[in-house]
Short mmCIF file of C-alpha atoms and ligand atoms in Angstrom, two decimals:
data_model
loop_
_atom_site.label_atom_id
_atom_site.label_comp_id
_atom_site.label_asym_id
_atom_site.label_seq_id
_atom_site.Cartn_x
_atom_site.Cartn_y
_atom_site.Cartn_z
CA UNK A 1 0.00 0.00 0.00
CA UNK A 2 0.64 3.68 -0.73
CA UNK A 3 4.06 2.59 -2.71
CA UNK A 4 3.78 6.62 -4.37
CA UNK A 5 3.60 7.73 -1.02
CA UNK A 6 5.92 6.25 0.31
CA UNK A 7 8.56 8.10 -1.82
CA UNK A 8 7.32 11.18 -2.57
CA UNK A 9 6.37 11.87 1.58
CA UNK A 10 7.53 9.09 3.85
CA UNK A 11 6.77 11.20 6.74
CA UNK A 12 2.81 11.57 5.68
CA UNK A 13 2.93 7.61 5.04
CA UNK A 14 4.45 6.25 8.14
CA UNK A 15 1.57 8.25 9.46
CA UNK A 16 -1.11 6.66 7.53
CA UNK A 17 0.69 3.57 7.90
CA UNK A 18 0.77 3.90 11.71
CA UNK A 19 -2.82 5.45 12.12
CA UNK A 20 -4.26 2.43 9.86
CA UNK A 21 -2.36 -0.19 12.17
CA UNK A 22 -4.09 2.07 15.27
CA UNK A 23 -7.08 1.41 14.01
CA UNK A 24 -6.85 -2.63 13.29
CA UNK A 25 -5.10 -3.14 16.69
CA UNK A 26 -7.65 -0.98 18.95
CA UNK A 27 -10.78 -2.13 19.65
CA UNK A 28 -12.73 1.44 18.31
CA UNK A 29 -15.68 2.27 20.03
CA UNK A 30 -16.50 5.81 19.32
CA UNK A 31 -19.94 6.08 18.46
CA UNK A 32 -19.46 8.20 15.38
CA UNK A 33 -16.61 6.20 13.39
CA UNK A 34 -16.74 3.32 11.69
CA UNK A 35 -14.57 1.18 9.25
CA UNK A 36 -15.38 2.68 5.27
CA UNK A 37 -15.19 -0.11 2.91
CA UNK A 38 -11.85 -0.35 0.56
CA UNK A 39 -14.45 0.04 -2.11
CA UNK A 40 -15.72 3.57 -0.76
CA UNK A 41 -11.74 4.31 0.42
CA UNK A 42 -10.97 3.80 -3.33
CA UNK A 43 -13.63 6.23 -4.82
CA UNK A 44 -12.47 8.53 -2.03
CA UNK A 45 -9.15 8.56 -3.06
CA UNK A 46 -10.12 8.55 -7.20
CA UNK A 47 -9.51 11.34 -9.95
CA UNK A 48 -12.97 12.64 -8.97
CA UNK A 49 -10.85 14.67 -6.36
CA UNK A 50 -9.17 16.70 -9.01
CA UNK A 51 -12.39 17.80 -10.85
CA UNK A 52 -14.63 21.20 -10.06
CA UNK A 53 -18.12 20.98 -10.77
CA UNK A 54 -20.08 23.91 -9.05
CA UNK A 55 -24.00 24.15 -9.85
CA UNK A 56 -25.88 20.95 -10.22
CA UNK A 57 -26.35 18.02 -12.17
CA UNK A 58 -27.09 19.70 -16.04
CA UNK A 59 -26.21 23.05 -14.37
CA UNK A 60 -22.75 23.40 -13.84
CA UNK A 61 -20.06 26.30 -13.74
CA UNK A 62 -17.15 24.30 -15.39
CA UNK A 63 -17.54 22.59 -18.43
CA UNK A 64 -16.14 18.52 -18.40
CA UNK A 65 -18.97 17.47 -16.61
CA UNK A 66 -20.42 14.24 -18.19
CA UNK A 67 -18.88 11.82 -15.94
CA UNK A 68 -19.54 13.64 -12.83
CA UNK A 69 -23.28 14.57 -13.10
CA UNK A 70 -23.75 10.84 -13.62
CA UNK A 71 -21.98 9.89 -10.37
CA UNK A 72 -23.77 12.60 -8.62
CA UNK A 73 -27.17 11.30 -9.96
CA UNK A 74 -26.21 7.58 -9.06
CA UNK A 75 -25.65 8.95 -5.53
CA UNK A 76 -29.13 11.09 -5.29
CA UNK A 77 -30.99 8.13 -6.70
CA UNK A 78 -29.32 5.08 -4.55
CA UNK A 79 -29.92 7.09 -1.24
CA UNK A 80 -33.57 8.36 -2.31
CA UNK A 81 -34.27 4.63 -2.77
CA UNK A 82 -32.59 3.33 0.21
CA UNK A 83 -34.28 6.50 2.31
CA UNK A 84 -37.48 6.56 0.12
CA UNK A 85 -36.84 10.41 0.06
CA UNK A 86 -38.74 12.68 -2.41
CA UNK A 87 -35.36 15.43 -2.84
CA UNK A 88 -31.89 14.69 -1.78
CA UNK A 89 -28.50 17.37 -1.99
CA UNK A 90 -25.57 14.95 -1.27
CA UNK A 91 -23.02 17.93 -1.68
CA UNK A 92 -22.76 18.92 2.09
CA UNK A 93 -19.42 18.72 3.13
CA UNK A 94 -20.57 17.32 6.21
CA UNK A 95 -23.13 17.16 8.78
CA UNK A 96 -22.43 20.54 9.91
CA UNK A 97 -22.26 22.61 6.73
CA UNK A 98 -26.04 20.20 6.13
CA UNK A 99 -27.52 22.04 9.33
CA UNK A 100 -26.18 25.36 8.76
CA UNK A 101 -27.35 25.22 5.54
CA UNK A 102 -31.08 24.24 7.02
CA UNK A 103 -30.86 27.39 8.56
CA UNK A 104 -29.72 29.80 5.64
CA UNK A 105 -32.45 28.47 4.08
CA UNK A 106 -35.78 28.55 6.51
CA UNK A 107 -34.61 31.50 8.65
CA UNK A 108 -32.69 34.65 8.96
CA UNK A 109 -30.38 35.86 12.24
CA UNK A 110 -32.61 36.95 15.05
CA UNK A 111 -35.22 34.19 14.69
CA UNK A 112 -36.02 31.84 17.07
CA UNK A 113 -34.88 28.35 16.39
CA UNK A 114 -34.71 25.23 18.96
CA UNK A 115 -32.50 22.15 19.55
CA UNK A 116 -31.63 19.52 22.27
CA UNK A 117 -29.27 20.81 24.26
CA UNK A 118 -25.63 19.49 23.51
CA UNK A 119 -25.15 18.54 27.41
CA UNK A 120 -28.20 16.63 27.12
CA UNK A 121 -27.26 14.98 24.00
CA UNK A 122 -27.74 17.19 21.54
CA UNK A 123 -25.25 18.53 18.93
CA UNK A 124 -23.67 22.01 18.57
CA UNK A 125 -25.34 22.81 15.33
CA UNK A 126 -28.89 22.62 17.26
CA UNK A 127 -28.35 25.98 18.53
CA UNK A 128 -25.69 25.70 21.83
CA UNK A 129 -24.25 28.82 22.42
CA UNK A 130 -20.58 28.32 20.85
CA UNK A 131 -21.82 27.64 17.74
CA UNK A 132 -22.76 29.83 14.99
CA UNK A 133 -26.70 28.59 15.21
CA UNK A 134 -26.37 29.43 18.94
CA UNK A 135 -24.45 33.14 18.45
CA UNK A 136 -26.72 34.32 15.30
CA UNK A 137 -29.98 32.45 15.78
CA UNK A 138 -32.45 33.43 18.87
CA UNK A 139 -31.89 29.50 20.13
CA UNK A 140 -34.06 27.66 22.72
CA UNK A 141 -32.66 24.40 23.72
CA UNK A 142 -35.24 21.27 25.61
CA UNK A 143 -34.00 19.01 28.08
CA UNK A 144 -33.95 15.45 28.86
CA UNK A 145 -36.07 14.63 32.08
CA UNK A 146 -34.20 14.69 35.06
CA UNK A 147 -34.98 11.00 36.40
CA UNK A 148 -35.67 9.66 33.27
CA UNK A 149 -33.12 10.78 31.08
CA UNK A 150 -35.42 10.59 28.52
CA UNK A 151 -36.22 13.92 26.06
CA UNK A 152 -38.20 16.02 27.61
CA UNK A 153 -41.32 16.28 25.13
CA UNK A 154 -43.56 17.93 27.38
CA UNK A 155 -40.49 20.63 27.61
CA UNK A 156 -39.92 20.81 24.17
CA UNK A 157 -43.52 21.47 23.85
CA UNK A 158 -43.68 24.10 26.12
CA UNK A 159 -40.77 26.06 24.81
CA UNK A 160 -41.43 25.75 21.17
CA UNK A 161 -45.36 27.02 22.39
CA UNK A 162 -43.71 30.55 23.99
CA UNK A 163 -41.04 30.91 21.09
CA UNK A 164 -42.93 29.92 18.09
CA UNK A 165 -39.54 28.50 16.88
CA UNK A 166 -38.93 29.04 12.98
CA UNK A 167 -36.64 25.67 12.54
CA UNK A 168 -37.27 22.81 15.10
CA UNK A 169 -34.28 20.39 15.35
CA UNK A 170 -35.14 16.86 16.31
CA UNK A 171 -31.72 14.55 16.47
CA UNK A 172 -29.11 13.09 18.76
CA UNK A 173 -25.51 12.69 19.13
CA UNK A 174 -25.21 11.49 23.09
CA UNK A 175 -28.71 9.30 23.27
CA UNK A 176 -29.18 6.03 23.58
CA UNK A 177 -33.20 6.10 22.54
CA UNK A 178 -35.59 5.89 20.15
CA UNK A 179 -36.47 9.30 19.04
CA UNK A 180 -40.30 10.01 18.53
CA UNK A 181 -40.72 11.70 14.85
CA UNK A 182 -44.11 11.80 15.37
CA UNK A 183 -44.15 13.60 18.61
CA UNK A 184 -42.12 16.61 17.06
CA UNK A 185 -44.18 16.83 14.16
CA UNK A 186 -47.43 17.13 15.63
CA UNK A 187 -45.46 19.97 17.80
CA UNK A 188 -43.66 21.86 14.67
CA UNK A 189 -47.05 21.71 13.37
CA UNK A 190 -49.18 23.62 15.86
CA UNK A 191 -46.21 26.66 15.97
CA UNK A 192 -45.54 26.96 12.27
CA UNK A 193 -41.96 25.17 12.47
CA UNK A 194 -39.73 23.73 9.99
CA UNK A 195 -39.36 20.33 11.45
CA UNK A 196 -35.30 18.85 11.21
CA UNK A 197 -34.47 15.85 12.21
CA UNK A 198 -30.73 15.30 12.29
CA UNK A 199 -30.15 11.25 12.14
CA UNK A 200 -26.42 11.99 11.66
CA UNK A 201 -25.59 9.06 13.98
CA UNK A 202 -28.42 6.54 13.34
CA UNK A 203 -28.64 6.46 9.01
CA UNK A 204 -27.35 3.25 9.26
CA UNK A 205 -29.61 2.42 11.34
CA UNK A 206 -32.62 4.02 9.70
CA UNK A 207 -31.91 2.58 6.60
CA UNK A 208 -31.78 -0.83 7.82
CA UNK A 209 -35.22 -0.28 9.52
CA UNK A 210 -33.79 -0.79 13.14
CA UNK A 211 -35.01 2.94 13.85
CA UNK A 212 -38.20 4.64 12.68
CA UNK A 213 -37.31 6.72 9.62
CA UNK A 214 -38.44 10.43 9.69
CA UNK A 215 -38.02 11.10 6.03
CA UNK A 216 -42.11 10.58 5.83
CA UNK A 217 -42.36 12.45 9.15
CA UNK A 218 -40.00 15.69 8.97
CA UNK A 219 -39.63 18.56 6.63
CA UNK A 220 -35.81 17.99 5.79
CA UNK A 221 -33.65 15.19 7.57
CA UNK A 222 -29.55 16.03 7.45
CA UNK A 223 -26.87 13.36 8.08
CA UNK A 224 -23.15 12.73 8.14
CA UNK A 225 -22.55 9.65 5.97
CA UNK A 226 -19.62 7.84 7.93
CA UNK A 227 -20.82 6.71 10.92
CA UNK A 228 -23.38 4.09 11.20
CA UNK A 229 -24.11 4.58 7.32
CA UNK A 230 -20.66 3.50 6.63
CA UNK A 231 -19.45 5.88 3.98
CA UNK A 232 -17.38 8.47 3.22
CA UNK A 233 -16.93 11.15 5.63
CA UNK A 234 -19.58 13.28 4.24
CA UNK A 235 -22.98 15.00 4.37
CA UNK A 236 -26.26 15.02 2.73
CA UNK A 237 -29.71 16.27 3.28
CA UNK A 238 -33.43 14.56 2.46
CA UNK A 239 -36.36 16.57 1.90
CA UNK A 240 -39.75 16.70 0.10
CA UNK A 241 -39.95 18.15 -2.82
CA UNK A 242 -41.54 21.33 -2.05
CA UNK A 243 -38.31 22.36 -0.01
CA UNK A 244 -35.53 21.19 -2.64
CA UNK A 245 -34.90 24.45 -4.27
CA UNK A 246 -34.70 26.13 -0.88
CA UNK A 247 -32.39 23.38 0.35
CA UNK A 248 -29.91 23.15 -2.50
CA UNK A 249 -29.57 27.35 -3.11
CA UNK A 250 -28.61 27.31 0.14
CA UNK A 251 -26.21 24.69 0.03
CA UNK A 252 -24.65 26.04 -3.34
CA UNK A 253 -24.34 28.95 -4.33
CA UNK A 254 -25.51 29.77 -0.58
CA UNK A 255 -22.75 28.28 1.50
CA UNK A 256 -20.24 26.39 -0.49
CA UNK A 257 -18.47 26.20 -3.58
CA UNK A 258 -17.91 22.79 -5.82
CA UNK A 259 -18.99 19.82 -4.37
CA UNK A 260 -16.06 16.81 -3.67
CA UNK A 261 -16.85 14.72 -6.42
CA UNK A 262 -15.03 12.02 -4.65
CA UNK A 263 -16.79 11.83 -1.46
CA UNK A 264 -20.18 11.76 -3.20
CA UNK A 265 -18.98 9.16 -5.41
CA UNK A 266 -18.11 7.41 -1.73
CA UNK A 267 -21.70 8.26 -0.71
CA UNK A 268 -22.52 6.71 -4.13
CA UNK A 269 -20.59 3.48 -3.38
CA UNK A 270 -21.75 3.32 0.23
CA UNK A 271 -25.92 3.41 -0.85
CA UNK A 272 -25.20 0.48 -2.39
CA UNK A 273 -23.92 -0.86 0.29
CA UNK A 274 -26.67 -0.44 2.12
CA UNK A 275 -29.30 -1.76 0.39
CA UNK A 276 -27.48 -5.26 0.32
CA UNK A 277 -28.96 -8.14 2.40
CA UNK A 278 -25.10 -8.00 4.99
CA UNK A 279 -25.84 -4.36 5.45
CA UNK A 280 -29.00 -5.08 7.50
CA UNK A 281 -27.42 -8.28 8.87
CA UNK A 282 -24.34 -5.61 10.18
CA UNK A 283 -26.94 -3.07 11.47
CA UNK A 284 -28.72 -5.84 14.02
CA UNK A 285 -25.45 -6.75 15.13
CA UNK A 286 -25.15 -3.10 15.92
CA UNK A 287 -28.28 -2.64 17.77
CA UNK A 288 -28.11 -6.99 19.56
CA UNK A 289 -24.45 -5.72 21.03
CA UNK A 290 -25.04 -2.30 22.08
CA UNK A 291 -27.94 -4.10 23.80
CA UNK A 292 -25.82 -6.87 25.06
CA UNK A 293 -23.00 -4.46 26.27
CA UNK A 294 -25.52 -2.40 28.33
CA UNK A 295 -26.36 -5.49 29.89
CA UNK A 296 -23.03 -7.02 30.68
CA UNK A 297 -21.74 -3.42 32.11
CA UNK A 298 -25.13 -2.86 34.50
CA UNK A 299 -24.32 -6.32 35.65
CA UNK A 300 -20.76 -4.76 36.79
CA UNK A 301 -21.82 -2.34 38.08
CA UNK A 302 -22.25 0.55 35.57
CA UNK A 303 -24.57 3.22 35.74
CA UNK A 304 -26.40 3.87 31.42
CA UNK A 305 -27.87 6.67 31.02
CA UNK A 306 -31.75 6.12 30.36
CA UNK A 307 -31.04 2.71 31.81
CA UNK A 308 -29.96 1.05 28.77
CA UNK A 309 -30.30 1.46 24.85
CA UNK A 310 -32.54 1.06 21.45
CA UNK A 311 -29.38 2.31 18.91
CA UNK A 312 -26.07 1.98 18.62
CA UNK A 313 -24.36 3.65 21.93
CA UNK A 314 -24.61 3.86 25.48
CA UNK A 315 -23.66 6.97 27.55
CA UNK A 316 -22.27 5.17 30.91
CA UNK A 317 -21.73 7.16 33.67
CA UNK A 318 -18.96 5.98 35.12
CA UNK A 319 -19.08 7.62 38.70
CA UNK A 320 -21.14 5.07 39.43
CA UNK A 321 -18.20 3.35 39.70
CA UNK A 322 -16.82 6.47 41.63
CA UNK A 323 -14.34 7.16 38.85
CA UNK A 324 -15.09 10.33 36.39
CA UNK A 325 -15.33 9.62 32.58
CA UNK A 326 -12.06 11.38 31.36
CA UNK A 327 -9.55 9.00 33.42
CA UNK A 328 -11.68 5.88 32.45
CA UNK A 329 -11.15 6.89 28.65
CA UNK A 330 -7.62 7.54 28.95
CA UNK A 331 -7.40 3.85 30.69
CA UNK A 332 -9.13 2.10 28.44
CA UNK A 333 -7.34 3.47 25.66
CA UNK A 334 -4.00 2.06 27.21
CA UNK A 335 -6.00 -1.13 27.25
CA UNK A 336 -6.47 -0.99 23.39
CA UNK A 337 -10.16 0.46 23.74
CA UNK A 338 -10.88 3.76 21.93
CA UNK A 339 -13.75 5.39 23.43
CA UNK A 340 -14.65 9.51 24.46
CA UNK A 341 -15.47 11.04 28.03
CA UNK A 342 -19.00 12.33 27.51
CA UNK A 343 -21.16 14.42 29.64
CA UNK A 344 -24.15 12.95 31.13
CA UNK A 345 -27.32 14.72 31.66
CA UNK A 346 -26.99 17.06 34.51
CA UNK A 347 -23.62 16.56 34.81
CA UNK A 348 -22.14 18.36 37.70
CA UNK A 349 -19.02 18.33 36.46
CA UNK A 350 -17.27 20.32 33.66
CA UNK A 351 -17.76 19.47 29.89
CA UNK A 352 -13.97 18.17 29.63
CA UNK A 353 -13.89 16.25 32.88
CA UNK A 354 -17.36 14.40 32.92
CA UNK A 355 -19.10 12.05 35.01
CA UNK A 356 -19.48 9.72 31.87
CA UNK A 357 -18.15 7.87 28.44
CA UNK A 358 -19.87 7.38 25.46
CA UNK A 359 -19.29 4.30 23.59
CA UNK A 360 -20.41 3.10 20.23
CA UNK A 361 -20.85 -0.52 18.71
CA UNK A 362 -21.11 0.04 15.05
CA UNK A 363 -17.47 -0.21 13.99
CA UNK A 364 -16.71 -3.38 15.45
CA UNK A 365 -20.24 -4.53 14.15
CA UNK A 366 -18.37 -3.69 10.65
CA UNK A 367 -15.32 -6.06 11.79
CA UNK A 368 -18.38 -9.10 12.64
CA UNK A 369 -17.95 -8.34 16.60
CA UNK A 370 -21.49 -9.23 17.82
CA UNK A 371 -23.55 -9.54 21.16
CA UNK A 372 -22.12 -13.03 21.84
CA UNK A 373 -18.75 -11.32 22.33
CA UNK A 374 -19.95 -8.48 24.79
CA UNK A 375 -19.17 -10.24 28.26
CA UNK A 376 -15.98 -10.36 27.54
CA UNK A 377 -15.39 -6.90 26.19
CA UNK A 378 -17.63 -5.69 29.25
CA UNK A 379 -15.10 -7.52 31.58
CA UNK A 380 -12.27 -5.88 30.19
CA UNK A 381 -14.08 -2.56 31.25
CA UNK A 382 -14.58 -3.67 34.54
CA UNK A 383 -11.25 -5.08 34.66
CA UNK A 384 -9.30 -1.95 33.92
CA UNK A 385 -11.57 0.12 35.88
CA UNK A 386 -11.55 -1.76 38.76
CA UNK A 387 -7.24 -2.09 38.43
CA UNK A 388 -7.48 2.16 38.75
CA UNK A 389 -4.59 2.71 36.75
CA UNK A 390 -2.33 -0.60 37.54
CA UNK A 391 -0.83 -0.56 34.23
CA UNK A 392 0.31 -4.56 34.30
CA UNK A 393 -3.85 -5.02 33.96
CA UNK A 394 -4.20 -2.17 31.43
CA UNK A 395 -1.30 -4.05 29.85
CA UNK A 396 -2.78 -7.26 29.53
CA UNK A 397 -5.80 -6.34 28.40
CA UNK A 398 -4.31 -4.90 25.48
CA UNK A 399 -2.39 -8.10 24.62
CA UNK A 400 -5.98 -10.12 25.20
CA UNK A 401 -7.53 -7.11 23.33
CA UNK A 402 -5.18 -7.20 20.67
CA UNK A 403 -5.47 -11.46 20.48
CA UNK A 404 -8.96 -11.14 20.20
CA UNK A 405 -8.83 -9.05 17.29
CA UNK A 406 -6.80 -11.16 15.05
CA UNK A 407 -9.90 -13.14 14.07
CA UNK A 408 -12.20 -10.22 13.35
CA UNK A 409 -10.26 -8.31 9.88
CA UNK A 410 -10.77 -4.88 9.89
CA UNK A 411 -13.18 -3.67 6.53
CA UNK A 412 -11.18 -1.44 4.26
CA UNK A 413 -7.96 -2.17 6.20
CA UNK A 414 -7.63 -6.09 4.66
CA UNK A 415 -4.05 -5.32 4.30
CA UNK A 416 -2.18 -3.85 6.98
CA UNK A 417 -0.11 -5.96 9.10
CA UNK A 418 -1.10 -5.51 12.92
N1 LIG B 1 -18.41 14.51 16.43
C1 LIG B 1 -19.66 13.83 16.26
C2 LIG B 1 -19.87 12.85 17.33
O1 LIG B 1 -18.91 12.28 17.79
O2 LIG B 1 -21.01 12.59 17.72
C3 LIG B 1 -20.75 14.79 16.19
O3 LIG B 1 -20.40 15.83 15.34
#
């Protein structure tokens, strides 16, 4: 691998080299990664890169088009079959630019828009106050409830009733539950609201039916396409029809310029995927181990948040266990498990020393690691935690970590040598 690169930048390619080995040695378990297939990692890495294309399919700004309006137009159609979407824009660059670009086209600075809070598992594009949504929108954020951890509907209700919110974000990025589309329509409906729902870290899911879709249910849905969808890093956004010229003037020539032909020929590549008997097979394996995993780690003594979990991740809070999340995710990562410190709702302590860690089953679904293999990754857990920084345990359990993995070949990453 990488033979060109290795002589024209050796520095750049030990790097990838190294990075690549990282990633087939660790056990990764970051909710929003995943392992793209060396089919999507070559279409990434294709000629496509090299072309500009501004405008749309039949539209463009540069002339040399005739491959790449095809590729785009493979990409709209696979993932408006696999979705059953009426409109879909796959040229966000990712799921950030997608929301922004929500907002540039359903409301102007000033107007009040609402969002989950990120602390209570919402993301910072739903209008937290760092963000651009938060600094130049009027944003309202809902809760979770406080006992159970669940969204706070009768909250969001109330809030989007006394600020008449112009966009209404439902969508997740630190929750563990099912999310009720129906609920937040019937409330976007009585205040006048755009309805959004953000499924940037179930797609994968959605598409394999193992969570209800909104793309009959909301206005415009907006995704990243690498996590549990599998593809390229990437965006793309799903509407009905009557929003699609809104939606794609504000995406181009509203907020970006030429689209990366490669990454939607990725997205392209990655539909397919998805609408192949193994990718539902990998998306219950997904849901039956996240389930599993909740289970093993309640039974040692872990706290989930909500109690357990419908998708793909738990949010454990791991002062339960009377140790905060940070120094738990630095352990485990000595052990040869890659997770992040997360906040948990009503977290008393700060955002980059939290009570809990998020963790995420969907790339080692991708590697065939299923529910019947979660005791033993939920002992490992325990184990290291429990050892508080012994490092002859967090050393052993990245030999047994690293054993273990042998037998489970990484997708997209066939050929690197552990
Ligand atoms: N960074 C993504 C995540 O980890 O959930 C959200 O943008």
């Amino acid at each position: 691998m990488f033979d060109a690169l290795r002589s024209a930048d050796p520095d750049i390619a030990a790097l990838i080299e190294s990075e690549s080995r990282r990633q087939v040695r660790t056990l990764r378990l970051i909710a929003s990664e995943n392992y793209a297939s060396a089919a999507v990692q070559e279409a990434v890495g294709s000629a496509l890169a090299n072309k500009y294309s501004e405008g749309y399919g039949g539209r463009r700004y540069y002339q040399g088009q005739q491959y790449i309006d095809q590729v785009e137009a493979l990409a709209i159609d696979r993932i408006k079959a696999v979705f059953g979407a009426e409109h879909v824009n796959v040229q966000p660059y990712s799921g950030s630019p997608a929301n922004l670009a929500v907002y540039f086209a359903f409301a102007s600075p000033g107007d009040p828009v609402m969002g989950l809070g990120l602390p209570h598992g919402g993301h910072l594009t739903h209008g937290w106050n760092v963000n651009v949504s938060g600094k130049w929108f009027d944003a309202h954020q809902y809760p979770v409830e406080r006992d159970s951890e669940l969204l706070d509907m009768a909250a969001m209700r109330r809030i989007a009733r006394e600020v008449r919110p112009k966009i209404l974000f439902a969508g997740i990025t630190a929750y563990p539950r099912v999310v009720d589309w129906d609920a937040f329509r019937e409330v976007a409906d009585e205040v006048g609201a755009i309805l959004v729902a953000d499924i940037a870290h179930i797609s994968g899911l959605v598409a394999a039916g193992l969570h209800p879709s909104p793309v009959p249910v909301a206005d415009v849905v907006t995704s990243t396409t690498h996590k549990t969808f599998r593809g390229p890093r990437g965006g793309m956004i799903l509407c009905r029809e009557e929003h699609a010229r809104a939606i794609d003037r504000a995406i181009f020539p509203g907020l970006q310029g030429g689209p990366h032909n490669n990454t939607t020929a990725g997205i392209a590549v990655a539909a397919r995927e998805a609408a192949q008997p193994s990718f539902r097979e990998y998306a219950q394996r997904v849901v039956d181990s996240a389930r599993a995993l909740g289970e093993a780690l309640v039974e040692r003594g872990f706290r989930l948040v909500t109690g357990g979990t419908d998708n793909h991740m738990l949010i454990v809070d791991t002062m339960h266990r009377g140790v905060p999340g940070k120094p738990v995710a630095q352990a485990l990562e000595r052990a040869g498990m890659v997770c992040n410190y997360n906040s948990i709702p009503f977290d008393p302590r700060k955002p980059f020393d939290p009570s809990g860690i998020r963790i995420g089953t969907a790339a080692m679904a991708s590697r065939g690691i299923g529910a019947e293999h979660m005791t033993r990754l939920a002992d490992w857990v325990d184990q290291v935690v429990a050892a508080s920084d012994d490092t002859s345990v967090e050393e052993r359990v990245r030999g047994e970590v690293e054993e273990f993995l042998i037998d489970f070949p990484a997708p997209g990453l066939e050929g690197v040598t552990p």
